CSV table of C-alpha atoms in Angstrom, one decimal:
chain,number,residue,atom,x,y,z
A,1,MET,CA,-121.2,-17.2,88.6
A,2,LEU,CA,-118.0,-18.7,88.6
A,3,PHE,CA,-116.9,-16.5,91.9
A,4,SER,CA,-120.1,-17.5,93.5
A,5,PHE,CA,-119.5,-21.3,93.1
A,6,ASN,CA,-115.6,-20.7,94.6
A,7,GLU,CA,-116.8,-18.6,97.5
A,8,TRP,CA,-119.7,-21.4,98.3
A,9,LEU,CA,-117.1,-24.2,97.7
A,10,TRP,CA,-114.7,-22.7,100.0
A,11,GLN,CA,-116.5,-21.8,103.2
A,12,GLU,CA,-114.9,-22.3,106.3
A,13,LYS,CA,-117.6,-24.6,107.8
A,14,TYR,CA,-116.7,-27.2,105.4
A,15,TRP,CA,-113.0,-27.6,105.4
A,16,LEU,CA,-111.8,-25.9,108.7
A,17,PRO,CA,-112.8,-27.1,112.5
A,18,PRO,CA,-115.1,-24.6,114.1
A,19,ASN,CA,-113.8,-21.3,115.3
A,20,ASN,CA,-110.7,-21.3,112.6
A,21,THR,CA,-110.9,-19.3,109.6
A,22,TRP,CA,-108.8,-19.1,106.3
A,23,ALA,CA,-107.4,-15.8,107.7
A,24,GLN,CA,-105.7,-17.6,110.1
A,25,LEU,CA,-103.8,-19.6,107.5
A,26,GLU,CA,-102.2,-16.7,105.4
A,27,ASP,CA,-98.7,-16.0,105.4
A,28,ARG,CA,-97.4,-14.2,108.2
A,29,ASP,CA,-93.9,-13.6,110.2
A,30,GLY,CA,-92.0,-16.0,108.1
A,31,LEU,CA,-94.5,-18.6,108.0
A,32,VAL,CA,-96.0,-20.1,104.8
A,33,PHE,CA,-99.2,-22.0,104.7
A,34,ALA,CA,-100.6,-24.3,102.2
A,35,HIS,CA,-103.6,-22.8,100.0
A,36,PRO,CA,-106.0,-24.1,97.8
A,37,HIS,CA,-104.9,-23.1,94.4
A,38,HIS,CA,-101.3,-24.5,94.7
A,39,MET,CA,-102.8,-27.8,94.0
A,40,LEU,CA,-103.8,-26.4,90.3
A,41,ALA,CA,-100.1,-26.6,89.3
A,42,ALA,CA,-100.6,-30.3,89.6
A,43,LEU,CA,-102.3,-30.5,86.1
A,44,PRO,CA,-99.3,-29.5,84.1
A,45,VAL,CA,-97.2,-31.7,86.2
A,46,ALA,CA,-99.3,-34.5,85.5
A,47,LEU,CA,-99.3,-34.0,81.6
A,48,VAL,CA,-95.4,-33.4,82.3
A,49,LEU,CA,-95.2,-36.7,84.3
A,50,VAL,CA,-96.9,-38.6,81.1
A,51,ALA,CA,-94.6,-37.1,78.5
A,52,VAL,CA,-91.6,-38.4,81.0
A,53,ARG,CA,-93.1,-41.7,81.4
A,54,ILE,CA,-93.4,-42.2,77.9
A,55,VAL,CA,-89.7,-41.3,77.1
A,56,PHE,CA,-88.8,-43.2,80.2
A,57,GLU,CA,-90.6,-46.6,78.8
A,58,ARG,CA,-89.2,-46.1,75.4
A,59,PHE,CA,-85.4,-45.7,76.0
A,60,VAL,CA,-84.5,-47.0,79.7
A,61,ALA,CA,-87.3,-49.5,80.4
A,62,LEU,CA,-87.5,-51.0,77.2
A,63,PRO,CA,-83.6,-51.6,76.9
A,64,LEU,CA,-83.5,-52.9,80.6
A,65,SER,CA,-86.2,-55.1,79.9
A,66,ARG,CA,-84.4,-56.9,76.9
A,67,TRP,CA,-81.0,-56.7,79.3
A,68,MET,CA,-82.7,-58.5,81.8
A,69,GLY,CA,-83.8,-61.1,79.5
A,70,VAL,CA,-87.4,-60.3,79.2
A,71,ARG,CA,-89.0,-62.0,76.4
A,72,ASP,CA,-92.0,-61.5,74.3
A,73,GLN,CA,-94.1,-64.6,73.9
A,74,MET,CA,-94.7,-65.2,70.3
A,75,ARG,CA,-98.3,-65.2,69.3
A,76,ARG,CA,-99.7,-67.0,66.3
A,77,GLN,CA,-101.7,-64.6,63.7
A,78,MET,CA,-105.4,-65.5,63.1
A,79,LYS,CA,-107.1,-65.2,59.5
A,80,PRO,CA,-109.0,-61.7,59.4
A,81,ASN,CA,-112.6,-62.5,59.4
A,82,PRO,CA,-115.1,-59.4,59.5
A,83,VAL,CA,-118.0,-61.6,60.9
A,84,LEU,CA,-115.9,-62.7,64.1
A,85,GLU,CA,-114.1,-59.3,64.3
A,86,LYS,CA,-117.7,-57.6,64.8
A,87,TYR,CA,-118.9,-60.1,67.3
A,88,PHE,CA,-115.5,-60.1,69.1
A,89,LEU,CA,-116.0,-55.8,69.4
A,90,ARG,CA,-119.3,-55.6,69.9
A,91,MET,CA,-120.6,-58.8,71.6
A,92,GLY,CA,-118.1,-59.8,73.6
A,93,GLN,CA,-114.8,-62.2,73.6
A,94,ARG,CA,-116.2,-65.3,74.6
A,95,PRO,CA,-119.6,-66.3,72.8
A,96,VAL,CA,-121.7,-68.8,74.5
A,97,GLU,CA,-122.0,-72.5,72.8
A,98,THR,CA,-125.0,-71.6,70.9
A,99,GLN,CA,-123.9,-68.2,69.6
A,100,MET,CA,-120.4,-70.1,68.6
A,101,VAL,CA,-122.0,-72.6,66.3
A,102,LEU,CA,-123.9,-70.2,64.6
A,103,LEU,CA,-120.6,-68.2,64.1
A,104,ALA,CA,-118.9,-70.9,62.7
A,105,ALA,CA,-121.9,-71.8,60.4
A,106,GLN,CA,-121.9,-68.2,59.2
A,107,CYS,CA,-118.4,-68.0,58.2
A,108,GLY,CA,-117.9,-71.6,56.7
A,109,LEU,CA,-115.5,-72.7,59.4
A,110,THR,CA,-115.6,-75.9,61.9
A,111,LEU,CA,-116.1,-75.3,65.3
A,112,ARG,CA,-112.7,-75.8,66.3
A,113,GLN,CA,-111.5,-73.1,63.8
A,114,THR,CA,-113.6,-70.7,65.7
A,115,GLN,CA,-112.5,-71.6,69.0
A,116,ARG,CA,-109.1,-71.4,68.0
A,117,TRP,CA,-109.7,-67.8,65.9
A,118,PHE,CA,-111.3,-66.4,69.3
A,119,ARG,CA,-108.7,-67.8,71.1
A,120,ARG,CA,-105.8,-66.2,69.2
A,121,ARG,CA,-107.5,-62.7,68.9
A,122,ARG,CA,-108.0,-62.8,72.8
A,123,ASN,CA,-104.3,-63.4,72.8
A,124,GLN,CA,-103.8,-60.0,71.0
A,125,GLU,CA,-105.7,-58.0,73.4
A,126,ARG,CA,-103.5,-59.0,76.3
A,127,PRO,CA,-100.4,-56.8,77.0
A,128,CYS,CA,-97.0,-58.4,76.1
A,129,LEU,CA,-94.5,-58.7,79.0
A,130,SER,CA,-92.3,-56.3,78.0
A,131,LYS,CA,-95.1,-53.7,78.1
A,132,LYS,CA,-95.9,-54.9,81.8
A,133,PHE,CA,-92.3,-54.9,82.8
A,134,CYS,CA,-92.0,-51.1,81.3
A,135,GLU,CA,-95.1,-50.0,83.3
A,136,ALA,CA,-93.6,-51.7,86.4
A,137,SER,CA,-90.4,-50.0,86.2
A,138,TRP,CA,-91.8,-46.8,85.5
A,139,ARG,CA,-94.1,-47.0,88.7
A,140,PHE,CA,-91.0,-48.6,90.7
A,141,VAL,CA,-89.1,-45.6,90.0
A,142,PHE,CA,-91.5,-42.9,91.0
A,143,TYR,CA,-92.7,-44.9,94.0
A,144,LEU,CA,-89.1,-45.3,95.3
A,145,CYS,CA,-88.3,-41.6,94.6
A,146,SER,CA,-91.2,-40.3,96.2
A,147,PHE,CA,-90.3,-42.6,99.2
A,148,VAL,CA,-86.9,-41.6,99.7
A,149,GLY,CA,-88.1,-37.9,99.2
A,150,GLY,CA,-90.8,-38.1,101.5
A,151,ILE,CA,-88.6,-39.6,104.4
A,152,SER,CA,-86.9,-36.1,103.8
A,153,VAL,CA,-89.4,-33.8,103.9
A,154,LEU,CA,-91.6,-35.6,106.6
A,155,TYR,CA,-91.1,-33.4,109.6
A,156,HIS,CA,-90.7,-30.3,108.3
A,157,THR,CA,-93.2,-27.6,108.0
A,158,LEU,CA,-94.3,-26.4,104.8
A,159,ASN,CA,-91.2,-25.3,102.7
A,160,LEU,CA,-90.4,-26.0,99.1
A,161,ALA,CA,-89.0,-29.4,99.0
A,162,LEU,CA,-92.9,-30.4,100.6
A,163,TYR,CA,-95.0,-28.5,98.3
A,164,TRP,CA,-93.2,-30.1,95.4
A,165,TRP,CA,-93.2,-33.6,96.8
A,166,TYR,CA,-97.2,-33.3,97.4
A,167,LEU,CA,-97.6,-31.7,93.8
A,168,LEU,CA,-95.4,-34.8,92.2
A,169,GLU,CA,-97.5,-37.3,94.2
A,170,LEU,CA,-101.0,-35.4,93.1
A,171,GLY,CA,-99.7,-35.2,89.7
A,172,PHE,CA,-98.8,-38.8,89.6
A,173,TYR,CA,-102.2,-39.7,90.5
A,174,ILE,CA,-103.7,-37.6,88.1
A,175,SER,CA,-101.3,-38.9,85.6
A,176,LEU,CA,-102.3,-42.4,85.9
A,177,LEU,CA,-106.0,-41.6,85.5
A,178,ILE,CA,-105.3,-40.0,82.2
A,179,THR,CA,-103.4,-42.9,81.3
A,180,LEU,CA,-106.0,-45.3,82.1
A,181,PRO,CA,-107.4,-46.4,78.7
A,182,PHE,CA,-104.0,-47.5,77.7
A,183,ASP,CA,-102.5,-48.8,80.9
A,184,ILE,CA,-102.9,-52.5,81.8
A,185,LYS,CA,-106.5,-53.3,82.7
A,186,ARG,CA,-106.4,-56.3,85.5
A,187,LYS,CA,-108.9,-58.3,87.3
A,188,ASP,CA,-109.0,-55.6,89.8
A,189,PHE,CA,-109.2,-52.3,87.4
A,190,LYS,CA,-112.5,-51.2,89.4
A,191,GLU,CA,-110.4,-51.0,92.5
A,192,GLN,CA,-107.4,-49.2,91.2
A,193,VAL,CA,-109.5,-46.6,89.4
A,194,VAL,CA,-111.3,-46.1,92.9
A,195,HIS,CA,-107.7,-46.0,94.7
A,196,HIS,CA,-106.7,-43.4,92.3
A,197,PHE,CA,-109.8,-41.3,92.7
A,198,VAL,CA,-109.8,-41.6,96.8
A,199,THR,CA,-105.8,-40.7,96.5
A,200,VAL,CA,-106.4,-37.5,94.6
A,201,GLY,CA,-109.2,-36.6,97.0
A,202,LEU,CA,-106.8,-37.0,100.1
A,203,ILE,CA,-103.6,-35.2,98.8
A,204,ALA,CA,-105.8,-32.0,97.7
A,205,PHE,CA,-107.9,-32.3,100.9
A,206,SER,CA,-105.0,-32.6,103.3
A,207,TYR,CA,-102.8,-30.2,101.5
A,208,SER,CA,-105.8,-27.1,101.2
A,209,SER,CA,-106.8,-28.2,104.9
A,210,ASN,CA,-103.1,-27.7,105.8
A,211,LEU,CA,-103.5,-31.5,107.3
A,212,LEU,CA,-99.7,-31.6,106.0
A,213,ARG,CA,-98.5,-34.3,108.5
A,214,ILE,CA,-101.1,-36.8,108.4
A,215,GLY,CA,-101.1,-36.4,104.9
A,216,SER,CA,-97.3,-36.9,104.4
A,217,VAL,CA,-97.7,-40.4,106.8
A,218,VAL,CA,-100.2,-41.5,104.3
A,219,LEU,CA,-98.6,-41.0,101.1
A,220,LEU,CA,-95.4,-42.6,102.9
A,221,LEU,CA,-97.0,-45.5,104.2
A,222,HIS,CA,-97.8,-46.2,100.9
A,223,ASP,CA,-95.1,-45.6,98.9
A,224,CYS,CA,-92.7,-47.9,101.5
A,225,SER,CA,-94.4,-50.8,100.0
A,226,ASP,CA,-95.3,-50.0,96.3
A,227,TYR,CA,-91.8,-49.5,95.2
A,228,LEU,CA,-91.1,-53.2,96.4
A,229,LEU,CA,-94.3,-54.8,94.6
A,230,GLU,CA,-93.4,-53.0,91.4
A,231,ALA,CA,-89.6,-54.5,92.0
A,232,CYS,CA,-91.1,-57.9,92.3
A,233,LYS,CA,-93.0,-57.4,89.0
A,234,MET,CA,-90.0,-56.7,87.1
A,235,PHE,CA,-87.8,-59.6,88.4
A,236,ASN,CA,-91.1,-61.7,87.9
A,237,TYR,CA,-91.1,-60.7,84.3
A,238,SER,CA,-87.4,-61.2,83.7
A,239,HIS,CA,-87.7,-64.5,85.4
A,240,PHE,CA,-85.6,-63.9,88.4
A,241,ARG,CA,-87.8,-66.4,90.5
A,242,ARG,CA,-85.6,-66.4,93.9
A,243,VAL,CA,-85.4,-62.6,94.0
A,244,CYS,CA,-88.9,-62.2,93.1
A,245,ASN,CA,-90.3,-64.7,95.6
A,246,ALA,CA,-88.0,-62.9,98.3
A,247,LEU,CA,-89.1,-59.6,97.2
A,248,PHE,CA,-92.6,-60.7,97.5
A,249,ILE,CA,-92.2,-61.7,100.8
A,250,ILE,CA,-90.8,-58.5,102.2
A,251,PHE,CA,-93.4,-56.9,100.2
A,252,SER,CA,-96.2,-58.7,102.0
A,253,LEU,CA,-94.5,-58.3,105.5
A,254,VAL,CA,-93.9,-54.4,104.7
A,255,PHE,CA,-97.9,-54.3,103.3
A,256,PHE,CA,-99.1,-56.3,106.2
A,257,TYR,CA,-97.5,-53.8,109.1
A,258,THR,CA,-98.2,-50.5,107.4
A,259,ARG,CA,-101.7,-51.0,105.9
A,260,LEU,CA,-103.3,-53.3,108.0
A,261,ILE,CA,-101.6,-52.7,111.5
A,262,PHE,CA,-100.0,-49.1,111.3
A,263,PHE,CA,-102.6,-47.2,109.0
A,264,PRO,CA,-105.7,-48.8,111.3
A,265,THR,CA,-104.4,-48.6,114.7
A,266,LYS,CA,-102.1,-44.9,114.3
A,267,VAL,CA,-103.8,-43.0,111.4
A,268,LEU,CA,-107.3,-43.6,111.4
A,269,TYR,CA,-107.6,-44.0,115.4
A,270,SER,CA,-105.9,-40.2,115.5
A,271,THR,CA,-108.2,-38.8,112.3
A,272,LEU,CA,-111.2,-40.7,114.1
A,273,PHE,CA,-111.1,-39.8,117.9
A,274,ASP,CA,-107.9,-37.8,118.8
A,275,SER,CA,-109.0,-35.1,115.9
A,276,ILE,CA,-112.4,-34.1,117.7
A,277,LYS,CA,-111.4,-34.9,121.4
A,278,ASN,CA,-111.4,-30.7,121.8
A,279,ARG,CA,-114.0,-30.0,118.9
A,280,SER,CA,-117.1,-30.8,117.5
A,281,PRO,CA,-117.1,-32.9,113.9
A,282,PHE,CA,-117.4,-30.9,110.9
A,283,PHE,CA,-117.8,-31.5,107.2
A,284,GLY,CA,-114.0,-31.8,106.4
A,285,TYR,CA,-113.8,-34.2,109.3
A,286,TYR,CA,-116.4,-36.5,107.7
A,287,TYR,CA,-115.1,-36.3,104.0
A,288,PHE,CA,-111.4,-37.2,105.2
A,289,ASN,CA,-112.5,-39.9,107.0
A,290,VAL,CA,-114.5,-41.6,104.6
A,291,LEU,CA,-111.8,-41.0,102.2
A,292,LEU,CA,-109.6,-43.0,104.8
A,293,LEU,CA,-111.9,-45.8,105.4
A,294,MET,CA,-112.4,-46.2,101.7
A,295,LEU,CA,-108.6,-46.9,101.5
A,296,GLN,CA,-108.4,-49.3,104.5
A,297,ILE,CA,-111.3,-51.4,102.3
A,298,LEU,CA,-109.3,-51.7,99.3
A,299,HIS,CA,-106.1,-52.4,102.0
A,300,VAL,CA,-108.2,-55.4,103.2
A,301,TYR,CA,-109.1,-56.6,99.6
A,302,TRP,CA,-105.6,-56.4,98.1
A,303,PHE,CA,-104.1,-58.3,101.3
A,304,CYS,CA,-106.8,-61.4,100.8
A,305,LEU,CA,-105.1,-61.4,97.2
A,306,ILE,CA,-101.8,-61.3,98.6
A,307,LEU,CA,-102.7,-64.1,101.0
A,308,ARG,CA,-103.9,-66.0,98.5
A,309,MET,CA,-100.5,-66.3,96.6
A,310,ILE,CA,-98.4,-66.4,99.6
A,311,PHE,CA,-100.5,-69.7,100.1
A,312,SER,CA,-99.9,-71.1,96.9
A,313,PHE,CA,-96.1,-70.2,97.4
A,314,LEU,CA,-95.9,-72.3,100.3
A,315,TRP,CA,-97.8,-75.2,98.8
A,316,LYS,CA,-96.2,-75.2,95.8
A,317,GLY,CA,-92.5,-74.0,96.9
A,318,GLN,CA,-92.8,-71.0,94.2
A,319,MET,CA,-94.8,-68.0,93.5
A,320,ALA,CA,-97.5,-68.0,91.6
A,321,LYS,CA,-98.7,-65.5,88.9
A,322,ASP,CA,-100.1,-62.2,89.4
A,323,ILE,CA,-103.6,-63.3,90.1
A,324,ARG,CA,-104.9,-60.3,88.9
A,325,SER,CA,-103.6,-60.9,85.4
A,326,ASP,CA,-105.4,-63.0,82.7
A,327,ALA,CA,-103.3,-66.0,81.6
A,328,GLU,CA,-102.2,-66.2,77.8
A,329,GLU,CA,-104.3,-69.0,76.2
A,330,SER,CA,-102.7,-71.6,73.7
A,331,ASP,CA,-103.9,-73.1,70.7
A,332,SER,CA,-104.2,-76.3,72.4
A,333,SER,CA,-105.9,-75.0,75.5
A,334,ASP,CA,-109.7,-75.4,76.6
A,335,ASP,CA,-111.4,-72.1,76.5
A,336,GLY,CA,-114.7,-73.7,78.0
A,337,ALA,CA,-116.4,-72.3,75.3
A,338,VAL,CA,-117.9,-75.4,73.3
A,339,PRO,CA,-116.3,-79.1,72.7
A,340,GLU,CA,-115.8,-80.3,69.2
A,341,SER,CA,-119.0,-82.7,69.0
A,342,PRO,CA,-120.6,-83.0,72.4
A,343,GLN,CA,-123.1,-85.8,71.6
A,344,LEU,CA,-126.5,-86.6,73.6
A,345,LYS,CA,-128.0,-90.2,73.4
A,346,ASN,CA,-130.3,-88.9,70.6
A,347,GLY,CA,-127.6,-87.4,68.3
A,348,VAL,CA,-128.4,-83.7,69.2
A,349,THR,CA,-125.7,-81.5,70.1
A,350,ARG,CA,-125.5,-80.2,73.7
A,351,GLY,CA,-127.2,-77.0,74.1
A,352,SER,CA,-127.9,-76.8,70.6
A,353,VAL,CA,-131.6,-77.1,70.7
A,354,PRO,CA,-132.7,-73.5,70.8
A,355,ALA,CA,-130.2,-72.6,67.7
A,356,ILE,CA,-131.3,-75.6,65.7
A,357,ALA,CA,-134.6,-75.1,64.3
A,358,ASN,CA,-136.0,-74.8,60.8
A,359,GLY,CA,-134.3,-72.8,57.8
A,360,PRO,CA,-131.4,-73.0,55.9
A,361,ARG,CA,-129.1,-71.5,58.5
A,362,SER,CA,-130.0,-73.7,61.3
A,363,ARG,CA,-129.6,-76.8,59.2
A,364,ALA,CA,-126.2,-75.8,58.4
A,365,ALA,CA,-125.5,-75.1,61.8
A,366,GLY,CA,-126.6,-78.5,62.9
A,367,ARG,CA,-124.7,-80.1,60.3
A,368,LEU,CA,-121.6,-78.0,61.5
A,369,ALA,CA,-122.1,-79.1,65.2
A,370,ASN,CA,-121.6,-82.9,63.9
A,371,GLY,CA,-118.4,-82.4,62.0
A,372,HIS,CA,-120.1,-82.3,58.4
A,373,THR,CA,-119.4,-78.8,57.1
A,374,GLN,CA,-116.1,-78.7,55.6
A,375,SER,CA,-113.1,-76.1,56.8
A,376,THR,CA,-112.3,-73.6,54.5
């Protein structure tokens, strides 16, 4: 059954242009071609990269963060509360107004104490600066090495260096998918997941179909700006504001040219139009270009976020925080949950009508909302 599936999956009409066969891509006369089974080595490479990352972050990136002055903010601990913890894990991190009142009544706490508990609990879920720095430094090292390596092998036919470069790129993005549950989750988390899957698909297909030149260009276009972004994050976390601002401007210019000008006008135009001038479209043509178009949509989305940060920089004179990240809340901040006791003209707490009805729990919640319950 596995053999039959393999034969069906790799039919020439799916992956190769018309009148082309896999036999034409067999190694001969000193020429070495790419083969799909070569990419299977990316799986153990991904696991090795995960292990290398763990060692790098612990023994290189973390000491470097301390040397550069990265300091984690002290977070005040909240008292253990099984009721609130259960709600936090199962129902949500930001209870609505009426639910906050009921939770406070169940635990014998004031409304402000309950709000404070949820703020501190949410802060515990947010990654500390040192973790952000370690993650950024690992990606910076990989993207920089990949960019330099890509420059050296871009204009060569398939050789051992190009194969390893492809293999490391594919293994790296597979490793990012493996570590998704443990990495920092930003507001564009879903877009990042889509990007990683699209990149894995593009790398595997371009190698298997011997589209090495166009695949190498796409990889190089991304690496040349990605390492600048990670360096910018590192200097931001270590509070080197001027260096961070300068790097971000350079990154924005490189990103704009490579992904919004060169990528659509050269890469996409070539794959969409030039590639079928003398041949008819086939399945691989549609598959490859759909992935490239998805990549371009992500480029436009991320550049919109970059523009928001640039406008903030021009307006305020300094770079704003990463708008993809959540800001840490202080105990004095208003988290938008519920004021201490907002009164209406009839003396009923705003929004509490559905919760305060008959029964001892409801009456207790009503007294709590008006500040009558003693704190414990």
